XYZ file of C-alpha atoms in Angstrom:
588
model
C -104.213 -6.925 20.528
C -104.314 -9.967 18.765
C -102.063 -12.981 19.497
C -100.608 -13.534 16.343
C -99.916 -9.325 16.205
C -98.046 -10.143 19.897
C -96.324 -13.323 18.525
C -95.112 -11.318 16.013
C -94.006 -8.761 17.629
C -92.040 -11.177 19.914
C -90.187 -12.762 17.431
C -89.313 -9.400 15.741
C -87.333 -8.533 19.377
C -85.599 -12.079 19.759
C -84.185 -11.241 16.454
C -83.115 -8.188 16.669
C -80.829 -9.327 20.036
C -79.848 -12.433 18.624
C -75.427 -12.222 17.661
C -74.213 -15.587 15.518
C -71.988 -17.422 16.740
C -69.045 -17.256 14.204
C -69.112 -13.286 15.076
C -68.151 -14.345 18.669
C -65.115 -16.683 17.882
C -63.913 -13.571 15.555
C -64.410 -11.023 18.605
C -62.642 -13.551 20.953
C -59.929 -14.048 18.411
C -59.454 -10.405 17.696
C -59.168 -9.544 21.763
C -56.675 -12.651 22.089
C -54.264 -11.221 19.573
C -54.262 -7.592 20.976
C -53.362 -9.263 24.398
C -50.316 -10.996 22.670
C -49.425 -8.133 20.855
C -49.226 -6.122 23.501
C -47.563 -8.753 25.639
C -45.020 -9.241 22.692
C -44.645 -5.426 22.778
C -43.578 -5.486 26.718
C -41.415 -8.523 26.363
C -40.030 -6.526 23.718
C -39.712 -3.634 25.787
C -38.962 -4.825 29.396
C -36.909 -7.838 28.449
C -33.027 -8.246 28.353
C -31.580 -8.122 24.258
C -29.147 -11.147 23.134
C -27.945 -8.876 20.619
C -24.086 -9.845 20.578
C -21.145 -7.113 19.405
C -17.160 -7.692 18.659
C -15.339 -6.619 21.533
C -13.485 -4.514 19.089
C -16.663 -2.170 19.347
C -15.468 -1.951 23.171
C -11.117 -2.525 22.796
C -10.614 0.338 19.943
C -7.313 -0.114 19.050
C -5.863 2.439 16.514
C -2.102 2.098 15.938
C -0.430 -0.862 14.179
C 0.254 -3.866 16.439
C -1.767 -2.150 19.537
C -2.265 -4.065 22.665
C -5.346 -2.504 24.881
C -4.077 -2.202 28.200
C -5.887 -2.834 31.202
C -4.210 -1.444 34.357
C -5.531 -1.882 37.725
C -9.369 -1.849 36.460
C -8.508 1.289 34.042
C -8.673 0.608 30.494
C -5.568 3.253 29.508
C -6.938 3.978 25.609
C -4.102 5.925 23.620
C -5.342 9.111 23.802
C -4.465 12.246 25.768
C -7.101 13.523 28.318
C -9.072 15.585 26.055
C -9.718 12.617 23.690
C -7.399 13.319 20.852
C -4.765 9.816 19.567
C -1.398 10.080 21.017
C 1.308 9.186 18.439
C 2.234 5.824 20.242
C 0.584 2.805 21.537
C 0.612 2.461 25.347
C 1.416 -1.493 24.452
C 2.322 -3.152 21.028
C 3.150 -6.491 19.809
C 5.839 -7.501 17.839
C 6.811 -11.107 16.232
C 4.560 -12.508 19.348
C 6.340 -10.363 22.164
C 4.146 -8.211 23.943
C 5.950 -4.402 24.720
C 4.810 -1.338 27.118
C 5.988 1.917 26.174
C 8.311 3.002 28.658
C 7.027 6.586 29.702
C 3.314 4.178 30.358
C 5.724 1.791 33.015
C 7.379 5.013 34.436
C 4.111 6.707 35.029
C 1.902 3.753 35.822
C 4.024 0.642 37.124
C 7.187 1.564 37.875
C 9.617 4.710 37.479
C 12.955 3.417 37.881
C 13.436 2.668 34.364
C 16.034 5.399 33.344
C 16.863 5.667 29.315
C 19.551 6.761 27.617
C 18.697 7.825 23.998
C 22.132 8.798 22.968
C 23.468 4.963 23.947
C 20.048 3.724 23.893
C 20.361 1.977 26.930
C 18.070 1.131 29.783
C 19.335 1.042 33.023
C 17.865 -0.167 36.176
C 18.772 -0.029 39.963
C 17.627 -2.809 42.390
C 18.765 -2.283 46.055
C 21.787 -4.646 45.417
C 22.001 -4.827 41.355
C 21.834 -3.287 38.462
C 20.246 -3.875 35.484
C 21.812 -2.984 31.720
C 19.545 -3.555 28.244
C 20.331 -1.951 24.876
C 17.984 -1.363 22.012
C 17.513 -4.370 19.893
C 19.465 -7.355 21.793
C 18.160 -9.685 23.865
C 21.395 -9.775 25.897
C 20.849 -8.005 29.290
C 23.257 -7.526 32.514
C 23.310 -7.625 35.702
C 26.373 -5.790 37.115
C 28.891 -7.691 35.231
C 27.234 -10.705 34.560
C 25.692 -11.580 31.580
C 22.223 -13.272 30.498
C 19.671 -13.573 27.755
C 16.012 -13.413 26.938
C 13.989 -15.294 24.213
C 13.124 -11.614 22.563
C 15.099 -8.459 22.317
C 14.432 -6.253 25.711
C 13.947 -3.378 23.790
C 12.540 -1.986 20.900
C 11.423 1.406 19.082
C 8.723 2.329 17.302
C 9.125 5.829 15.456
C 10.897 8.229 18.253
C 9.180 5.628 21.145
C 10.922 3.096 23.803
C 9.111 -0.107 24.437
C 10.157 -3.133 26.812
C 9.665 -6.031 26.918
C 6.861 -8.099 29.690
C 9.804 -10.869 29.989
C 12.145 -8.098 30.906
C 9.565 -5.912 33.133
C 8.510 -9.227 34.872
C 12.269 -9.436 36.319
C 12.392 -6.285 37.743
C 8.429 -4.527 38.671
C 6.241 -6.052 40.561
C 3.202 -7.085 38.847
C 0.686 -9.267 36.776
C -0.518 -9.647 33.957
C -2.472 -12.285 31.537
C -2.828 -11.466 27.554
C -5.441 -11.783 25.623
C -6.162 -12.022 21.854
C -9.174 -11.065 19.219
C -8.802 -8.797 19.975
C -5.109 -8.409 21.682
C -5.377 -6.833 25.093
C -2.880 -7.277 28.796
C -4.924 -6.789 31.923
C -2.407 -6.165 33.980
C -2.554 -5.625 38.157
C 0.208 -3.777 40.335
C 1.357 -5.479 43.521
C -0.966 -4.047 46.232
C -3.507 -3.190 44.027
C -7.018 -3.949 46.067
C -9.810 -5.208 44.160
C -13.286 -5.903 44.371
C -13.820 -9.906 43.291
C -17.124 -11.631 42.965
C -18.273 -14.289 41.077
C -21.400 -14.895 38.604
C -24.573 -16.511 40.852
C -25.789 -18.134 37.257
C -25.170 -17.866 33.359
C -25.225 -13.984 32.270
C -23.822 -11.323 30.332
C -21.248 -8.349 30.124
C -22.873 -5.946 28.240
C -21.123 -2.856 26.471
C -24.076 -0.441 28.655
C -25.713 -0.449 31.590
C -28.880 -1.453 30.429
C -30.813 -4.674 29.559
C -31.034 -2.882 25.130
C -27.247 -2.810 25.401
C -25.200 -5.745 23.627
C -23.548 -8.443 25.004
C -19.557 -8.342 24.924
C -18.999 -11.565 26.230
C -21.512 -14.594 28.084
C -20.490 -15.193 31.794
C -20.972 -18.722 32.999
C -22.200 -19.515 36.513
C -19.133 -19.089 39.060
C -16.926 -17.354 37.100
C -14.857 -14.995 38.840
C -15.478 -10.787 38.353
C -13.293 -8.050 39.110
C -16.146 -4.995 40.193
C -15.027 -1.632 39.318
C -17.517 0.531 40.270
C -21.218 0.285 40.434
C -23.063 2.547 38.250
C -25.232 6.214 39.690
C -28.693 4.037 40.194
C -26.093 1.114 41.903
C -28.513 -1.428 39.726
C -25.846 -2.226 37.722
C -22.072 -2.611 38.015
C -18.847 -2.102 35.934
C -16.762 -5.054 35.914
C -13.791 -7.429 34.478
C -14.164 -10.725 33.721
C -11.807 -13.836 33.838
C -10.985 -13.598 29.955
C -9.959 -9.604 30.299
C -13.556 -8.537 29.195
C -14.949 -5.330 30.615
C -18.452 -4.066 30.531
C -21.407 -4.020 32.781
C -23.651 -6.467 34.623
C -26.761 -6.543 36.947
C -25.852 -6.220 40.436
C -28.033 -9.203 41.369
C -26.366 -11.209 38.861
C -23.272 -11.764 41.089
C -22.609 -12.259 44.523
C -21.500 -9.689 47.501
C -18.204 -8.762 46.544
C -15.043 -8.729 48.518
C -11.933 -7.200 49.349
C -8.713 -8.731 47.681
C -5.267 -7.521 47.512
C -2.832 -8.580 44.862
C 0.012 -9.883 46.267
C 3.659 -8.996 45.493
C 5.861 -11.756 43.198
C 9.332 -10.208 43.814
C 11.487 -10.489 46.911
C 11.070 -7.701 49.302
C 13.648 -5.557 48.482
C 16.164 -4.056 51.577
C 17.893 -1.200 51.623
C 20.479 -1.060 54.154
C 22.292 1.817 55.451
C 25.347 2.732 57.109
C 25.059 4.690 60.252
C 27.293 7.353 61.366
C 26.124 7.173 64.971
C 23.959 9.852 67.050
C 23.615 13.879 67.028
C 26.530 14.250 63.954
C 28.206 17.628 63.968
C 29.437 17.682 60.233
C 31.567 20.451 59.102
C 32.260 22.088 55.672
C 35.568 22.621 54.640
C 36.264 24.718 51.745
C 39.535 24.497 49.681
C 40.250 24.849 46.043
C 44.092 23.880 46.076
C 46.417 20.728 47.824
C 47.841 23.972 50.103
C 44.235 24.192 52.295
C 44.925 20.663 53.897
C 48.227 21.489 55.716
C 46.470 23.135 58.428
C 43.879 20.230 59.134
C 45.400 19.711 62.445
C 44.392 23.921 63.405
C 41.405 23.533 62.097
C 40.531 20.837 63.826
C 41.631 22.346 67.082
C 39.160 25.237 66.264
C 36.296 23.572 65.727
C 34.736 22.453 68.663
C 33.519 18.698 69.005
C 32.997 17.395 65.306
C 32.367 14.204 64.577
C 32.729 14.583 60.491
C 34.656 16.665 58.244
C 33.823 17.251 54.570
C 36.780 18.772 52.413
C 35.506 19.631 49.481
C 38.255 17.994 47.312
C 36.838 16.777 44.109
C 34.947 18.564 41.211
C 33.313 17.085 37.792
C 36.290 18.092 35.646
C 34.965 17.322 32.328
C 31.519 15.864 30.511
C 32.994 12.225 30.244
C 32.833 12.048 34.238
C 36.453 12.355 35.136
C 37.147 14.673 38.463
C 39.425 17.044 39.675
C 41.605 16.541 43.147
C 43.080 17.932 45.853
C 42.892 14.978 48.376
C 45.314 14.714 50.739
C 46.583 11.327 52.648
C 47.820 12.678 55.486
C 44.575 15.079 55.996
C 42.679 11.628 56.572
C 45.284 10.343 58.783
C 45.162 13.669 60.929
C 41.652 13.597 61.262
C 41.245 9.939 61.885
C 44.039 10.307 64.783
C 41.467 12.807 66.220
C 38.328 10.541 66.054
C 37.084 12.380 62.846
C 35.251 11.016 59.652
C 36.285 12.430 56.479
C 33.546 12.254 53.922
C 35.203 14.203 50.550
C 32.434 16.222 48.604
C 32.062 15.973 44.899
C 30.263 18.542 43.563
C 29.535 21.065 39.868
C 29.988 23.777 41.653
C 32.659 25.917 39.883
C 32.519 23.636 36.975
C 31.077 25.705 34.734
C 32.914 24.502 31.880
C 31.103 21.307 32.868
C 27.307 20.296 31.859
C 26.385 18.052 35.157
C 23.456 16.952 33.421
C 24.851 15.687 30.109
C 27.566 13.798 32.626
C 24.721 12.337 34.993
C 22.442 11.245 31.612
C 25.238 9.570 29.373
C 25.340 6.311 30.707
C 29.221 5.806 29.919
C 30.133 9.120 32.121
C 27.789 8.217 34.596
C 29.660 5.180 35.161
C 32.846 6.873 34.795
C 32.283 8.724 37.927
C 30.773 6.653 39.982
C 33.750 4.940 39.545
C 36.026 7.699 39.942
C 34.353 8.387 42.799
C 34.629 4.930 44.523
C 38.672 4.917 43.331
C 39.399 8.072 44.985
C 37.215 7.103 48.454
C 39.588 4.075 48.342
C 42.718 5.193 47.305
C 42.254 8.003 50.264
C 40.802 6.019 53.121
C 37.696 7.902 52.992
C 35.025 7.044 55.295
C 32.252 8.683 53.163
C 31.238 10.885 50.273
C 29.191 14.016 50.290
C 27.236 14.544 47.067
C 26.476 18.332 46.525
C 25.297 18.616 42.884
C 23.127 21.875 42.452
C 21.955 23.992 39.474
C 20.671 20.748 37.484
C 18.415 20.631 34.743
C 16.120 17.704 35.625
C 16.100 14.309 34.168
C 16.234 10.982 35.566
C 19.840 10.633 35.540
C 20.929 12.326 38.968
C 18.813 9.634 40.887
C 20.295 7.276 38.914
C 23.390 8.562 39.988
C 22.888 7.985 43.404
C 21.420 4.811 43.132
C 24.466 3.125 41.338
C 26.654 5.136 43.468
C 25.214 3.895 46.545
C 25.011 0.201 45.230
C 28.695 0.199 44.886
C 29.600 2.464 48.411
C 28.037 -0.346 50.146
C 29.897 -2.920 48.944
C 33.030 -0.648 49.825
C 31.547 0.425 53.259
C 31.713 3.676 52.362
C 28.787 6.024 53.637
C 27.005 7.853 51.348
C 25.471 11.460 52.175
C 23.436 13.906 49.347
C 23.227 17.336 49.863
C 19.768 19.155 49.074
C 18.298 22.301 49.525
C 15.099 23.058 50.408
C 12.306 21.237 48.956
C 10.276 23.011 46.155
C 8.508 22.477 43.185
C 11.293 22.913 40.622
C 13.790 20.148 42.816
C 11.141 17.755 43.311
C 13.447 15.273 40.688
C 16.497 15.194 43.127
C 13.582 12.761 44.753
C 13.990 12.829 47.940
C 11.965 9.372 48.758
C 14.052 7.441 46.589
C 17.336 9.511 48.033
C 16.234 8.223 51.274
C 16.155 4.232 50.161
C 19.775 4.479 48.942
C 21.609 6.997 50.547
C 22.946 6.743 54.157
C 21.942 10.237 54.841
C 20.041 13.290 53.239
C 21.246 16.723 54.051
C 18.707 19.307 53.777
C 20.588 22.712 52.890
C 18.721 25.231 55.361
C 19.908 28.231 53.998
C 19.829 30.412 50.819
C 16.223 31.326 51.461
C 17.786 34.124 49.664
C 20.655 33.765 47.399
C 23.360 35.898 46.159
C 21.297 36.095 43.287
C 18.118 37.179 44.587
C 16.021 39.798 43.039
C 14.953 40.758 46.695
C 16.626 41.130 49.774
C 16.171 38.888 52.754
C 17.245 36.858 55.655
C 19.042 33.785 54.034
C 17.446 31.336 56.813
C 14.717 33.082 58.446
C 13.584 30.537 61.688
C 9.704 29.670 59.920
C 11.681 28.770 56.711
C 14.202 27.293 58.391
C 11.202 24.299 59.772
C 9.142 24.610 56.905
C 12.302 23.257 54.903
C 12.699 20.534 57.456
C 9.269 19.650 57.704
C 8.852 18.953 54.137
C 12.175 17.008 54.083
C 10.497 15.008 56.453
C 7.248 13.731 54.588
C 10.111 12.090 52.132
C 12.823 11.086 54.320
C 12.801 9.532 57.862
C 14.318 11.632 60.891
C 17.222 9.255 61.594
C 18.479 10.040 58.304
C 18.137 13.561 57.420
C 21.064 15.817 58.375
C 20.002 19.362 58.856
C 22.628 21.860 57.359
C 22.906 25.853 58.729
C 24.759 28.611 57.740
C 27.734 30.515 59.844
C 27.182 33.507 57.073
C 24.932 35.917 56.353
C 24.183 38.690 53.730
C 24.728 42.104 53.705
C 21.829 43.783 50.460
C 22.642 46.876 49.300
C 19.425 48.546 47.833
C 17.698 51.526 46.100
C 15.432 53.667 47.471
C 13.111 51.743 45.722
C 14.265 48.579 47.122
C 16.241 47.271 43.859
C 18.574 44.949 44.789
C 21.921 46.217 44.009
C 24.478 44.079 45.565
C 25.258 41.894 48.118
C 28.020 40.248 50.218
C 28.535 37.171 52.114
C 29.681 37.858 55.868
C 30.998 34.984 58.882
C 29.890 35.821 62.453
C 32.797 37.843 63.104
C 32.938 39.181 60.013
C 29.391 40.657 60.306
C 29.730 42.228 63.725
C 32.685 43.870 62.912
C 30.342 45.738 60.040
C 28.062 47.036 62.562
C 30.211 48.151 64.558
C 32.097 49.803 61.745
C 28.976 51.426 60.374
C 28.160 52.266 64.146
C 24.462 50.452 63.732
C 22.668 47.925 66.377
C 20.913 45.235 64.878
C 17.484 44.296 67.087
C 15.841 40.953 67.794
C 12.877 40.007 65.385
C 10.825 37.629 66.541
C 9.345 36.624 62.816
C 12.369 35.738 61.824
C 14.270 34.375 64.366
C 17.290 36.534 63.959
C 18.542 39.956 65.222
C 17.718 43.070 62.061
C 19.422 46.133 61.253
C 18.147 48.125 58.215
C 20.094 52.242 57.772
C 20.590 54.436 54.724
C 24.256 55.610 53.881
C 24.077 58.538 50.915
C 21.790 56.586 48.452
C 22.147 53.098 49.760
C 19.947 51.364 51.697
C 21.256 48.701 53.790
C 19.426 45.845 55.161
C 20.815 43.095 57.458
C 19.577 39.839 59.010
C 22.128 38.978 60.940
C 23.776 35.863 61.708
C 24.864 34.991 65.099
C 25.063 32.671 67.775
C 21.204 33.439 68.778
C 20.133 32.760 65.647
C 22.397 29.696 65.195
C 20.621 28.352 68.482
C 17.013 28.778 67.395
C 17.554 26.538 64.527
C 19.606 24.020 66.573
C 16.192 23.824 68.440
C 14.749 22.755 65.055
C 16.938 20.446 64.581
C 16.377 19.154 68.261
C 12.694 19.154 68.327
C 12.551 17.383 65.208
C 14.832 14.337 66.074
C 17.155 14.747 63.186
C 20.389 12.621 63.046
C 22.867 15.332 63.443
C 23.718 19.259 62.349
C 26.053 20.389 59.187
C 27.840 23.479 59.273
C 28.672 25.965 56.211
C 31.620 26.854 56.279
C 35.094 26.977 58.453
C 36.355 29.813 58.270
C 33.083 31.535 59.004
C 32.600 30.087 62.581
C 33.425 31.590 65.858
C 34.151 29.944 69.694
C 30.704 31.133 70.442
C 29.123 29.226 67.810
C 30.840 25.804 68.597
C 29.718 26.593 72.486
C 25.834 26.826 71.273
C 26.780 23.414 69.200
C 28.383 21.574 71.912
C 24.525 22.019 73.653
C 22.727 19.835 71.057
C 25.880 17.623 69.564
């Protein structure tokens, strides 16, 4: 080959390899932008938004004048549990006056707020004092002395109560800061413990738990965080800031969080109590006219060792709260010659002419009888009162009732005891726990398992009932002051075949042996219920006992033993027997 065939042939290859040099600033330029692309693309992507939102996106309030409320860490929205807008604000504001609907502070603050719509007042028991606001006036009272606040204590909005934070902050134990733009109260309960940390740099509450979400407020370094909760993947925490702001914030953002209680800005309150003294032996006595108390001084003689003595002398008489009496001066003086207490019930019973609950939820009649009540403890020398109110519809007012009526029996050293029977369900608003703060003693009715009324026959204080009743007295009411009340009667049920309940009849001890042993029947011992049973069959009547006696009286003075109660009660005279008041004298 020739050289200038191999020269060219060179050259042609060198030019065929050869790339200018613009092309490779353009290729170089091309692969740098891709690389920030795609790095703008993840900073897009893994980086935290600064997208801010109005914290009305977050505080949705929906009524006129709303105030979000923030209890405890809870944001309480005005809505029921499925989701659906109540027809009232849980706070409002009015002319600058921040309000909380009162059913919200009875459910979630406090629940001694009792109101009366009918005198639309709001009443309000300390241990000592109480408390008196009407709708619309800023005038309030305490007992009978009267002050004033800058706004009225109470307002309505359609068929709603709301009162006042001035007002509340006298009487329930909390605190609270408010906000504005929008309006919110974060307010915290005494005792409620919190989780507070503070923020390790500037950050951000953010609406979600996420770094896309947007910001509700900006968190400078060292401000101070309430943490709610942490979130599922515990990256991320729900929290409250200094300025009532809630939302969520990296868990690294803010320091280890710890324990703090919020402490209580109202006095301790004290309830004191009168005591009676050690293993009482209280006894019933029923009269309906001034002629039972002449023979005090027999009865007395009859009934073993008794320490108290409850007539029961007065009955609601009327719906305003006046009572009925058949008190008797020289009764007292008999039974305080004999080292006796006389504590006077009050009770509806046989008032039917009477609504109790109208009487204990007028605020007027209320007073009336507490009063009436005091002036006829006085005027008689009493030593204490015996509250037996049964058959009541619910409501606030019959706690009320005893809570004024024991504020003023303490300043008249007068002892106040509050018959119950067993707890249940539907009784739960005689309320025991509060019972137990005011009056002296709580008597827990052990008997009428099964009534007169009764669509089945049975024992009316089987012995399991008998402690189940005391028991759950007991998770309300401390042992010193719960008075255990048992029955010197039992019932005599008249059934079908079937077992319909056809009649039945109220028997004393005597009264029931003498049955048997008319009827020519032996009633056994049954274990399970702690009494002696009889059941026979007379033409078409069946007839089924569980019989009352001085055996069965001593099992449930065990009860009362075991359980360290403060004394026995005893329904009624006239039903007892010397054997009875020998198994007393054992255990009081």
């Amino acid at each position: 080959m020739s050289q200038s065939r191999q020269r060219n042939r060179n050259y042609r290859r060198r030019k065929k390899s050869y790339i200018p040099r613009g092309y490779v600033y353009i290729a170089a330029i091309a692969i740098l932008f891709t690389v920030v692309l795609v790095g703008i693309v993840g900073y897009k992507k893994y980086s935290f938004t600064n997208e801010h939102v109005e914290l009305t996106e977050f505080f949705t309030n929906t009524h006129d004048s709303e105030v979000a409320v923030v209890l405890n860490g809870d944001y309480k929205k005005s809505v029921d549990e499925s989701g659906v807008d109540l027809p009232y604000a849980n706070a409002i504001k009015e002319d600058g006056t921040v309000y909380l609907e009162l059913n919200f502070i009875k459910g979630n603050i406090d629940d001694g707020y009792v109101y009366d719509s009918t005198e639309i007042t709001l009443r309000y028991a300390t241990d000592t004092e109480i408390y008196t606001a009407t709708l619309g006036s800023a005038d309030y009272s305490i007992d009978k002395s009267y002050n004033s606040l800058s706004a009225p204590a109470l307002v309505a909005k359609g068929d709603y109560v709301y009162v006042s934070l001035e007002y509340l902050h006298l009487l329930s134990d909390f605190q609270s800061t408010i906000f504005e733009d929008p309006d919110r109260i974060i307010i915290e309960t005494a005792g409620y413990e919190k989780q507070v940390a503070t923020a390790k740099k500037d950050t951000a509450i953010r609406i979600l738990n996420g770094k896309k979400s947007a910001i509700l407020e900006d968190v400078e370094k060292g401000e101070e965080l309430n943490v709610i909760r942490a979130t599922e993947d515990e990256d991320w925490s729900f929290v409250v800031s200094e300025k009532g702001v809630m939302g969520y914030i990296q868990n690294k953002r803010f320091s280890e969080p710890e324990a703090t209680t919020v402490e209580a800005t109202l006095p301790e309150r004290t309830y004191n109590h009168i005591n009676a003294g050690s293993d009482i032996s209280l006894l019933w006595h029923q009269m309906l006219s001034q002629d039972g108390n002449a023979n005090i001084a027999t009865v007395l003689a009859d009934s073993g060792n008794i320490d108290v003595i409850s007539p029961t002398w007065f009955r609601l008489s009327d719906n305003q709260g006046n009572i009925s009496s058949v008190a008797s001066s020289n009764y007292v003086s008999v039974c305080h010659a004999a080292n006796v207490q006389v504590w006077g019930l009050v009770t509806n019973v046989d008032s039917a002419e009477v609504d109790a609950d109208t009487v204990l939820n007028t605020t007027s009649s209320r007073d009336k009888l507490v009063n009436n009540i005091i002036a006829q403890a006085i005027t008689y020398g009493l030593d204490g009162v015996n509250i037996d109110f049964e058959a009541l519809g619910g409501g606030d007012g019959f706690i009320e009732f005893i809570k004024e009526l024991s504020i003023k029996c303490e300043k008249n050293d007068i002892i106040l005891s509050v018959d119950n029977h067993a707890p249940a369900e539907y009784n739960a608003f005689y309320n025991l726990e509060e019972q137990a703060k005011y009056a002296d003693y709580v008597v827990v009715m052990a008997y009428d398992e099964h009534a007169g009324n009764s669509e089945e026959a049975g024992s009316v204080a089987s012995i399991s009932w008998v402690e189940e009743a005391v028991k759950n007295t007991l998770n309300s009411v401390p042992a010193e002051q719960v008075i255990m009340a048992m029955p010197f009667y039992c019932r005599v049920w008249k059934t079908s075949a079937e077992g319909t309940v056809l009649d039945s009849e109220a028997y004393g001890f005597d009264g029931i042996q003498k049955f048997l042993n008319n009827h020519e029947v032996t009633a056994e011992w049954n274990e399970e219920y702690g009494q002696n049973y009889v059941e026979f069959v007379e033409g078409d009547i069946t007839y089924k006992v569980w019989v009352e006696d001085e055996t069965s009286l001593e099992e449930k003075l065990k009860v009362m033993d075991n359980y360290g109660l403060a004394g026995g009660a005893f329904w009624k005279k006239g039903f007892d027997n010397s054997a009875a008041w020998n198994v007393i004298a054992k255990y009081l």
